[in-house]
Tab-separated table of C-alpha atoms in Angstrom:
chain	number	residue	atom	x	y	z
A	1	MET	CA	30.839	74.027	157.399
A	2	LYS	CA	30.606	74.749	161.146
A	3	ILE	CA	27.609	72.449	161.462
A	4	ILE	CA	29.640	69.589	159.954
A	5	TYR	CA	32.217	69.803	162.754
A	6	ILE	CA	29.446	69.811	165.369
A	7	LEU	CA	27.967	66.777	163.633
A	8	ALA	CA	31.366	65.046	163.632
A	9	PHE	CA	31.675	65.570	167.402
A	10	ALA	CA	28.208	64.075	167.933
A	11	MET	CA	29.204	61.189	165.632
A	12	ILE	CA	32.257	60.474	167.798
A	13	LEU	CA	30.064	60.145	170.901
A	14	SER	CA	27.441	58.081	169.074
A	15	VAL	CA	29.896	55.573	167.593
A	16	MET	CA	32.058	55.473	170.714
A	17	ASN	CA	28.988	54.556	172.725
A	18	SER	CA	28.477	51.469	170.558
A	19	THR	CA	32.068	50.201	170.906
A	20	MET	CA	33.211	51.028	174.435
A	21	PHE	CA	30.648	48.743	176.073
A	22	ASN	CA	32.258	45.672	174.481
A	23	VAL	CA	35.056	46.004	177.035
A	24	ALA	CA	32.565	46.246	179.928
A	25	LEU	CA	30.733	42.987	179.148
A	26	PRO	CA	32.854	40.807	181.491
A	27	ALA	CA	32.196	43.195	184.407
A	28	LEU	CA	28.452	43.194	183.689
A	29	ARG	CA	28.374	39.429	183.415
A	30	THR	CA	30.092	39.048	186.790
A	31	GLU	CA	28.032	41.666	188.671
A	32	PHE	CA	24.634	40.415	187.511
A	33	GLN	CA	25.609	36.720	187.217
A	34	LEU	CA	24.649	36.466	183.549
A	35	THR	CA	25.429	34.032	180.767
A	36	SER	CA	27.366	35.161	177.695
A	37	SER	CA	24.201	35.151	175.577
A	38	GLN	CA	22.329	37.253	178.131
A	39	VAL	CA	25.006	39.896	178.502
A	40	SER	CA	25.423	40.127	174.715
A	41	TRP	CA	22.091	41.986	174.584
A	42	VAL	CA	23.911	45.079	175.829
A	43	VAL	CA	25.540	45.192	172.378
A	44	THR	CA	22.981	43.333	170.234
A	45	GLY	CA	20.024	45.420	171.413
A	46	TYR	CA	21.926	48.605	170.663
A	47	ILE	CA	22.804	47.474	167.118
A	48	ILE	CA	19.226	46.412	166.306
A	49	ILE	CA	17.665	49.716	167.390
A	50	TYR	CA	20.519	51.679	165.802
A	51	ALA	CA	19.909	50.070	162.404
A	52	ILE	CA	16.142	50.618	162.553
A	53	GLY	CA	16.522	54.166	163.847
A	54	SER	CA	18.846	55.169	161.000
A	55	VAL	CA	16.214	54.622	158.312
A	56	THR	CA	13.350	55.830	160.543
A	57	TYR	CA	14.976	59.186	161.280
A	58	GLY	CA	15.917	59.434	157.601
A	59	LYS	CA	12.252	59.082	156.693
A	60	LEU	CA	11.131	61.535	159.390
A	61	ALA	CA	13.660	64.077	158.075
A	62	ASP	CA	11.435	64.513	155.028
A	63	ARG	CA	8.586	65.733	157.242
A	64	TYR	CA	10.164	67.290	160.346
A	65	GLN	CA	12.952	69.829	160.710
A	66	LEU	CA	16.343	68.301	161.366
A	67	LYS	CA	17.006	70.555	164.342
A	68	ASN	CA	13.855	69.243	166.046
A	69	LEU	CA	14.658	65.608	165.222
A	70	LEU	CA	18.188	66.025	166.555
A	71	THR	CA	16.940	67.723	169.715
A	72	PHE	CA	14.478	64.902	170.325
A	73	GLY	CA	17.001	62.179	169.549
A	74	LEU	CA	19.766	63.624	171.695
A	75	LEU	CA	17.403	64.120	174.651
A	76	VAL	CA	16.353	60.458	174.370
A	77	PHE	CA	20.042	59.520	174.135
A	78	ALA	CA	20.730	61.469	177.326
A	79	ALA	CA	17.716	59.929	179.094
A	80	GLY	CA	18.998	56.444	178.276
A	81	SER	CA	22.468	57.408	179.501
A	82	LEU	CA	21.058	58.672	182.801
A	83	LEU	CA	18.961	55.512	183.264
A	84	GLY	CA	22.001	53.335	182.614
A	85	PHE	CA	24.159	55.358	184.997
A	86	LEU	CA	21.596	54.876	187.773
A	87	SER	CA	20.890	51.203	186.956
A	88	GLN	CA	20.647	48.745	189.829
A	89	ASN	CA	19.755	45.635	187.827
A	90	TYR	CA	20.325	44.207	184.380
A	91	ALA	CA	16.858	45.145	183.102
A	92	MET	CA	17.665	48.814	183.743
A	93	VAL	CA	20.964	48.418	181.868
A	94	VAL	CA	19.248	46.965	178.790
A	95	ALA	CA	16.479	49.592	178.949
A	96	GLY	CA	19.120	52.315	179.151
A	97	ARG	CA	20.958	50.903	176.134
A	98	VAL	CA	17.742	50.665	174.097
A	99	LEU	CA	16.882	54.296	174.909
A	100	GLN	CA	20.430	55.354	174.093
A	101	SER	CA	20.267	53.644	170.715
A	102	ALA	CA	16.795	55.004	169.920
A	103	GLY	CA	18.184	58.503	170.412
A	104	ALA	CA	21.734	58.094	169.111
A	105	SER	CA	20.580	56.671	165.772
A	106	VAL	CA	19.477	60.194	164.785
A	107	ILE	CA	23.190	60.985	164.335
A	108	PRO	CA	24.093	58.556	161.503
A	109	ALA	CA	20.855	59.460	159.724
A	110	SER	CA	21.630	63.179	160.025
A	111	SER	CA	25.255	62.645	158.990
A	112	MET	CA	23.956	61.586	155.592
A	113	VAL	CA	21.201	64.200	155.200
A	114	ILE	CA	22.901	67.360	156.529
A	115	PRO	CA	25.793	67.356	153.997
A	116	ILE	CA	23.263	67.021	151.165
A	117	ARG	CA	20.999	69.832	152.380
A	118	TYR	CA	23.521	72.263	153.851
A	119	VAL	CA	26.708	71.791	151.827
A	120	ASP	CA	27.275	72.608	148.184
A	121	ALA	CA	27.687	69.490	146.029
A	122	ARG	CA	31.234	70.591	145.136
A	123	GLN	CA	32.236	70.384	148.836
A	124	ARG	CA	30.080	67.430	149.832
A	125	GLY	CA	32.970	64.981	149.744
A	126	ARG	CA	34.875	67.130	152.237
A	127	ALA	CA	31.836	67.251	154.535
A	128	LEU	CA	31.339	63.484	154.373
A	129	GLY	CA	35.067	63.063	154.978
A	130	ILE	CA	34.804	65.041	158.211
A	131	THR	CA	31.841	63.001	159.491
A	132	SER	CA	33.568	59.750	158.454
A	133	SER	CA	36.601	60.917	160.420
A	134	GLY	CA	34.345	61.329	163.438
A	135	MET	CA	33.144	57.771	162.936
A	136	ALA	CA	36.712	56.445	162.701
A	137	LEU	CA	37.806	58.385	165.783
A	138	GLY	CA	34.797	57.177	167.772
A	139	THR	CA	35.590	53.593	166.797
A	140	ALA	CA	39.188	54.061	167.947
A	141	LEU	CA	38.426	55.810	171.226
A	142	GLY	CA	35.643	53.445	172.299
A	143	PRO	CA	37.742	50.427	173.383
A	144	ILE	CA	40.429	52.604	174.970
A	145	ILE	CA	38.012	54.687	177.028
A	146	GLY	CA	36.012	51.576	177.867
A	147	GLY	CA	39.174	49.855	179.079
A	148	LEU	CA	40.280	52.839	181.158
A	149	VAL	CA	36.900	53.360	182.815
A	150	THR	CA	36.309	49.689	183.617
A	151	SER	CA	39.875	49.380	184.944
A	152	PHE	CA	39.809	52.379	187.294
A	153	ALA	CA	36.114	53.082	187.943
A	154	ASP	CA	32.647	51.532	187.823
A	155	TRP	CA	31.326	50.541	184.357
A	156	ARG	CA	28.281	52.794	184.951
A	157	TYR	CA	30.460	55.830	184.224
A	158	LEU	CA	30.490	54.727	180.570
A	159	PHE	CA	26.860	55.871	180.457
A	160	ALA	CA	27.788	59.239	181.975
A	161	ILE	CA	30.262	59.991	179.154
A	162	SER	CA	27.414	60.006	176.627
A	163	LEU	CA	25.738	62.924	178.431
A	164	LEU	CA	28.301	65.141	176.683
A	165	SER	CA	26.062	64.935	173.603
A	166	LEU	CA	23.720	67.482	175.213
A	167	ILE	CA	26.169	70.308	174.544
A	168	THR	CA	25.605	69.928	170.785
A	169	ILE	CA	21.859	70.683	170.913
A	170	PRO	CA	22.151	74.525	171.010
A	171	PHE	CA	24.510	74.450	168.016
A	172	PHE	CA	22.208	72.210	165.969
A	173	ARG	CA	19.282	74.509	166.725
A	174	LYS	CA	21.328	77.550	165.736
A	175	TYR	CA	22.705	76.339	162.405
A	176	LEU	CA	19.951	74.071	161.037
A	177	ASN	CA	17.394	76.568	159.749
A	178	ARG	CA	17.063	75.872	156.028
A	179	ASP	CA	14.971	72.692	156.002
A	180	GLU	CA	12.168	72.321	153.497
A	181	THR	CA	9.732	69.807	154.942
A	182	GLN	CA	6.682	68.134	153.428
A	183	ALA	CA	3.388	67.687	155.252
A	184	THR	CA	3.043	64.010	154.337
A	185	ARG	CA	1.457	61.240	156.350
A	186	ILE	CA	3.772	58.744	158.010
A	187	ASP	CA	3.174	55.148	156.959
A	188	LEU	CA	3.211	53.594	160.439
A	189	LEU	CA	2.367	50.074	159.284
A	190	GLY	CA	5.187	50.140	156.742
A	191	GLY	CA	7.584	51.397	159.413
A	192	VAL	CA	6.540	48.658	161.839
A	193	LEU	CA	6.893	45.926	159.194
A	194	LEU	CA	10.360	47.178	158.245
A	195	ALA	CA	11.415	47.451	161.904
A	196	LEU	CA	10.233	43.912	162.645
A	197	SER	CA	11.935	42.584	159.509
A	198	VAL	CA	15.273	44.168	160.442
A	199	THR	CA	14.962	43.045	164.073
A	200	LEU	CA	14.253	39.433	163.120
A	201	LEU	CA	17.019	39.476	160.504
A	202	LEU	CA	19.643	40.660	162.991
A	203	LEU	CA	18.372	38.204	165.615
A	204	ALA	CA	18.497	35.399	163.059
A	205	ILE	CA	22.068	36.356	162.196
A	206	THR	CA	23.333	36.762	165.754
A	207	ASN	CA	21.545	33.610	166.995
A	208	LYS	CA	22.163	31.591	163.802
A	209	SER	CA	18.453	30.662	163.737
A	210	ILE	CA	16.857	29.206	160.597
A	211	LEU	CA	13.352	29.716	162.047
A	212	LEU	CA	13.949	33.416	162.634
A	213	GLY	CA	15.414	33.630	159.136
A	214	LEU	CA	12.218	32.164	157.641
A	215	LEU	CA	10.085	34.567	159.689
A	216	THR	CA	12.255	37.407	158.390
A	217	ILE	CA	11.501	36.401	154.803
A	218	VAL	CA	7.758	36.319	155.552
A	219	LEU	CA	7.778	39.763	157.170
A	220	LEU	CA	9.996	41.217	154.464
A	221	ALA	CA	7.607	39.904	151.807
A	222	ALA	CA	4.716	41.503	153.701
A	223	PHE	CA	6.640	44.799	153.809
A	224	VAL	CA	7.335	44.717	150.053
A	225	TRP	CA	3.684	43.879	149.307
A	226	HIS	CA	2.559	46.732	151.561
A	227	ILE	CA	4.744	49.451	150.011
A	228	VAL	CA	3.908	48.319	146.467
A	229	ARG	CA	0.188	48.385	147.312
A	230	LYS	CA	0.531	51.892	148.765
A	231	ARG	CA	2.471	53.225	145.794
A	232	GLY	CA	1.400	56.843	145.301
A	233	GLU	CA	0.189	57.139	148.918
A	234	ALA	CA	3.535	57.978	150.558
A	235	PRO	CA	4.634	54.496	151.709
A	236	PHE	CA	7.378	54.292	154.324
A	237	VAL	CA	9.853	53.431	151.555
A	238	ASP	CA	8.745	54.445	148.081
A	239	PRO	CA	9.458	51.531	145.676
A	240	ALA	CA	10.214	54.129	143.021
A	241	ILE	CA	13.536	54.812	144.725
A	242	PHE	CA	14.771	51.413	143.560
A	243	ALA	CA	13.777	52.256	140.006
A	244	ASN	CA	16.643	54.757	140.246
A	245	ARG	CA	19.228	52.499	138.621
A	246	ASN	CA	22.250	54.516	139.776
A	247	TYR	CA	21.036	54.450	143.395
A	248	THR	CA	20.294	50.715	143.381
A	249	MET	CA	23.586	49.857	141.680
A	250	THR	CA	25.611	51.997	144.092
A	251	LEU	CA	23.751	50.511	147.074
A	252	ILE	CA	24.578	46.967	145.962
A	253	ILE	CA	28.254	47.842	145.498
A	254	ALA	CA	28.268	49.489	148.948
A	255	CYS	CA	26.940	46.298	150.537
A	256	LEU	CA	29.569	44.187	148.760
A	257	VAL	CA	32.350	46.503	149.914
A	258	LEU	CA	31.171	46.814	153.526
A	259	VAL	CA	29.994	43.259	154.298
A	260	PHE	CA	33.433	42.161	155.519
A	261	ASN	CA	35.213	45.494	155.970
A	262	LEU	CA	32.916	46.584	158.805
A	263	CYS	CA	33.725	43.498	160.862
A	264	VAL	CA	37.486	44.177	161.001
A	265	PRO	CA	37.008	45.931	164.409
A	266	TYR	CA	35.620	42.556	165.579
A	267	LEU	CA	38.241	40.373	163.888
A	268	ILE	CA	41.421	42.227	164.873
A	269	PRO	CA	40.745	42.100	168.656
A	270	GLN	CA	40.096	38.344	168.308
A	271	LEU	CA	43.434	37.964	166.523
A	272	LEU	CA	45.417	40.074	168.990
A	273	SER	CA	43.830	38.314	171.961
A	274	SER	CA	44.008	34.677	170.855
A	275	VAL	CA	47.243	34.772	168.843
A	276	ASN	CA	49.270	37.628	170.385
A	277	GLY	CA	47.867	37.280	173.928
A	278	LEU	CA	47.151	40.996	174.460
A	279	SER	CA	44.748	42.436	177.041
A	280	SER	CA	41.707	44.528	176.108
A	281	PHE	CA	43.504	47.762	176.912
A	282	GLN	CA	46.594	46.727	174.931
A	283	ILE	CA	44.381	45.804	171.972
A	284	GLY	CA	42.821	49.260	172.085
A	285	LEU	CA	46.284	50.843	172.013
A	286	VAL	CA	47.322	48.736	169.018
A	287	MET	CA	44.168	49.676	167.085
A	288	PHE	CA	44.203	53.369	168.012
A	289	PRO	CA	46.962	54.668	165.652
A	290	GLY	CA	45.265	53.191	162.586
A	291	ALA	CA	41.913	54.703	163.471
A	292	LEU	CA	43.505	58.073	164.341
A	293	VAL	CA	45.373	58.256	161.021
A	294	ALA	CA	42.171	57.214	159.212
A	295	ALA	CA	40.301	60.028	160.967
A	296	ILE	CA	42.880	62.552	159.775
A	297	PHE	CA	42.994	61.194	156.242
A	298	GLY	CA	39.195	61.040	156.073
A	299	ILE	CA	39.157	64.818	155.616
A	300	ILE	CA	41.804	64.556	152.889
A	301	GLY	CA	39.791	61.794	151.230
A	302	GLY	CA	36.714	63.993	151.138
A	303	ARG	CA	38.650	66.743	149.375
A	304	LEU	CA	40.017	64.221	146.876
A	305	ALA	CA	36.460	63.095	146.106
A	306	ASP	CA	35.444	66.709	145.429
A	307	ARG	CA	38.439	67.434	143.197
A	308	ARG	CA	39.058	64.138	141.397
A	309	GLY	CA	35.743	62.284	141.732
A	310	ASN	CA	34.457	59.391	143.807
A	311	SER	CA	35.865	56.751	141.464
A	312	PHE	CA	39.396	58.152	141.961
A	313	LEU	CA	39.036	58.009	145.752
A	314	LEU	CA	37.535	54.510	145.627
A	315	GLY	CA	40.424	53.348	143.450
A	316	ILE	CA	42.849	54.414	146.203
A	317	ALA	CA	40.596	52.851	148.865
A	318	PHE	CA	40.403	49.469	147.141
A	319	THR	CA	44.165	49.451	146.492
A	320	LEU	CA	44.988	50.189	150.148
A	321	GLN	CA	42.619	47.482	151.346
A	322	LEU	CA	43.885	44.924	148.848
A	323	VAL	CA	47.478	45.539	149.957
A	324	THR	CA	46.516	45.493	153.654
A	325	TYR	CA	44.588	42.218	153.589
A	326	GLY	CA	47.170	40.575	151.362
A	327	LEU	CA	49.989	41.482	153.777
A	328	LEU	CA	47.916	40.555	156.836
A	329	SER	CA	47.338	37.097	155.362
A	330	LEU	CA	51.118	36.691	155.085
A	331	PHE	CA	52.113	38.158	158.453
A	332	THR	CA	49.292	36.909	160.704
A	333	GLY	CA	50.859	35.758	163.968
A	334	SER	CA	53.820	38.107	163.676
A	335	TYR	CA	54.786	40.811	166.171
A	336	TYR	CA	51.767	42.968	166.992
A	337	LEU	CA	53.534	46.158	165.884
A	338	VAL	CA	53.471	44.822	162.300
A	339	ILE	CA	49.689	44.460	162.551
A	340	MET	CA	49.434	47.970	164.009
A	341	VAL	CA	51.248	49.429	160.979
A	342	LEU	CA	49.112	47.463	158.511
A	343	LEU	CA	45.954	48.701	160.251
A	344	VAL	CA	46.987	52.259	159.388
A	345	LEU	CA	46.730	51.359	155.692
A	346	GLY	CA	43.580	49.277	156.099
A	347	ASN	CA	41.639	51.803	158.179
A	348	THR	CA	42.570	54.611	155.809
A	349	GLY	CA	41.304	52.496	152.922
A	350	LEU	CA	38.049	51.783	154.734
A	351	THR	CA	37.499	55.463	155.545
A	352	PHE	CA	38.172	56.419	151.919
A	353	ALA	CA	35.704	53.733	150.803
A	354	GLN	CA	33.018	54.994	153.199
A	355	VAL	CA	33.477	58.599	152.044
A	356	GLY	CA	33.485	57.690	148.352
A	357	ILE	CA	30.480	55.372	148.561
A	358	ALA	CA	28.391	57.725	150.729
A	359	ASN	CA	29.167	60.589	148.346
A	360	ALA	CA	28.310	58.414	145.341
A	361	VAL	CA	25.005	57.335	146.916
A	362	SER	CA	24.094	60.911	147.850
A	363	ARG	CA	24.567	62.105	144.269
A	364	THR	CA	21.997	59.618	142.984
A	365	LEU	CA	19.198	61.078	145.161
A	366	THR	CA	17.077	64.184	144.832
A	367	GLY	CA	14.142	65.810	146.615
A	368	SER	CA	12.042	63.590	148.864
A	369	GLN	CA	14.266	60.570	148.194
A	370	VAL	CA	17.191	61.984	150.153
A	371	GLY	CA	16.121	61.210	153.727
A	372	VAL	CA	14.888	57.648	153.323
A	373	GLY	CA	17.475	56.865	150.625
A	374	MET	CA	20.438	57.708	152.845
A	375	GLY	CA	18.679	56.087	155.807
A	376	MET	CA	18.412	52.849	153.817
A	377	TYR	CA	22.114	53.095	153.032
A	378	MET	CA	23.007	53.427	156.718
A	379	MET	CA	20.652	50.614	157.755
A	380	LEU	CA	22.064	48.233	155.153
A	381	SER	CA	25.577	49.118	156.333
A	382	PHE	CA	24.757	47.908	159.838
A	383	ILE	CA	23.111	44.757	158.499
A	384	CYS	CA	26.156	44.023	156.334
A	385	GLY	CA	28.391	44.398	159.366
A	386	ALA	CA	26.222	41.978	161.349
A	387	VAL	CA	26.231	39.427	158.511
A	388	GLY	CA	29.993	39.628	158.101
A	389	THR	CA	30.636	39.351	161.844
A	390	THR	CA	28.409	36.272	162.136
A	391	VAL	CA	30.125	34.565	159.207
A	392	LEU	CA	33.520	35.289	160.759
A	393	GLY	CA	32.331	33.999	164.147
A	394	LEU	CA	31.309	30.705	162.550
A	395	LEU	CA	34.670	30.391	160.790
A	396	LEU	CA	36.595	31.109	163.996
A	397	ASP	CA	34.485	28.567	165.914
A	398	GLN	CA	35.206	25.886	163.305
A	399	GLY	CA	38.905	26.631	163.228
A	400	TYR	CA	41.346	25.740	160.471
A	401	SER	CA	44.588	23.779	160.606
A	402	GLY	CA	45.565	23.458	156.942
A	403	TRP	CA	47.907	25.470	154.763
A	404	SER	CA	47.711	29.241	154.970
A	405	PRO	CA	49.703	32.107	153.425
A	406	SER	CA	51.335	32.880	156.784
A	407	SER	CA	52.780	29.355	156.912
A	408	VAL	CA	55.247	30.473	154.245
A	409	PHE	CA	56.956	32.428	157.031
A	410	GLY	CA	56.556	29.636	159.579
A	411	MET	CA	53.565	31.260	161.352
A	412	GLN	CA	51.141	28.367	161.779
A	413	GLN	CA	49.521	29.739	164.932
A	414	GLY	CA	47.202	32.184	163.156
A	415	SER	CA	46.312	30.082	160.120
A	416	VAL	CA	42.523	30.600	160.376
A	417	PHE	CA	43.004	34.367	160.515
A	418	SER	CA	45.490	34.158	157.664
A	419	MET	CA	42.973	32.404	155.416
A	420	ILE	CA	40.245	34.904	156.362
A	421	PHE	CA	42.460	37.826	155.351
A	422	LEU	CA	43.283	36.051	152.078
A	423	VAL	CA	39.540	35.733	151.374
A	424	PHE	CA	39.159	39.445	152.199
A	425	ALA	CA	41.870	40.318	149.669
A	426	ILE	CA	40.248	38.179	146.956
A	427	TRP	CA	36.818	39.659	147.737
A	428	ILE	CA	38.110	43.230	147.495
A	429	GLY	CA	39.829	42.369	144.231
A	430	VAL	CA	36.594	40.994	142.731
A	431	VAL	CA	34.538	43.997	143.896
A	432	PHE	CA	37.245	46.329	142.622
A	433	ALA	CA	37.199	44.683	139.178
A	434	GLY	CA	33.408	44.731	138.826
A	435	GLY	CA	32.044	47.521	140.990
A	436	PHE	CA	34.673	50.155	140.288
A	437	SER	CA	33.944	50.307	136.565
A	438	LEU	CA	30.197	50.508	137.241
A	439	LEU	CA	30.637	53.380	139.681
A	440	ARG	CA	32.866	55.257	137.260
A	441	ARG	CA	30.329	54.768	134.476
A	442	GLY	CA	27.512	56.070	136.712
A	443	GLU	CA	29.660	59.053	137.725
A	444	SER	CA	30.388	59.956	134.082
A	445	GLN	CA	26.664	59.764	133.270
A	446	ARG	CA	25.873	62.326	135.984
């Protein structure tokens, strides 16, 4: 299990790198005299490459040793960090972020593959719980560290922090020695078509472009046609993986669960800023306890999954989230300490859900399906987060001034957020009613 703790540390740095730059965007915009849409590429570009890299490294893990992939990825991550630290113009900043993402995306891909290959199935939930805790902790630390650095030093030092990832390379090379690789050809055309499809999809979502959405459909159709035509010739994604009913069913449920849950880190800062009037640093402090508790309980959740099953853990996760979103819809606009307490429940529920779903997905895959199968899961997670965030952005832009659950307590100020949390609660309830029974049935069949 030593390698899992090393992986969790790398996960903290990888995830933290994606969240701490949100706080630095105003400083970048001012220094380089950029528009909001221009400076957003510091975050958008990272997400796009991160999503593509997750499935790409997952596919490459079937052919190349994980220790070599991780060494390559972390060196690219460090190169991007160094370029960003030395940047003198905005082009260098974006190039640094793209390089960072191209390297850092090896971590989420490996976080899915390593527990399957190096941990006994009876302890896999615990391993996934540890890596999920690293993800939760990285999410929590990102805004706080970003706020501290941008407040007391130059934003370029955010890039320097990521150089810490280099210390994990010797440990990965020491402990990852049991890989069984296959000398298969890499379907470059399939990889390019998938990468372009994901890129256009995320651009269509973030820019709310119908044209880009139509182009995405065309490219995605071309990708599907290509992999079906190459069936039996090692396509980038083997269509046979979707004939695995348990995998496909679990993947669909995962998307339904994560589509709105993953955008809570976007929604809560908007709430605390616009309704409670908190600064970026104060927002980070309010969100930190929930993420810290979730990181601790992530390990406990993994052990529960091993002992009682994924369906048991997911039952707790859905219950915690249902309670959290229901109470948030009632107490939106109240004192920020109330929100901080509710986030402890909500983040713990999300971490439990991520552990349970990842463990459930992993148990549906065998052999050569593992790398690309878990990579697809990670990629779809990022896409779901982007979809949910865009939908929420549109709702917040439109506003809402009608009745809301929070108005029962005289809190009209946060009505749009109140209605959003009510929708979240209803959504979780529907997924819980339908998806939970399906997951339990699939678990009993295995």
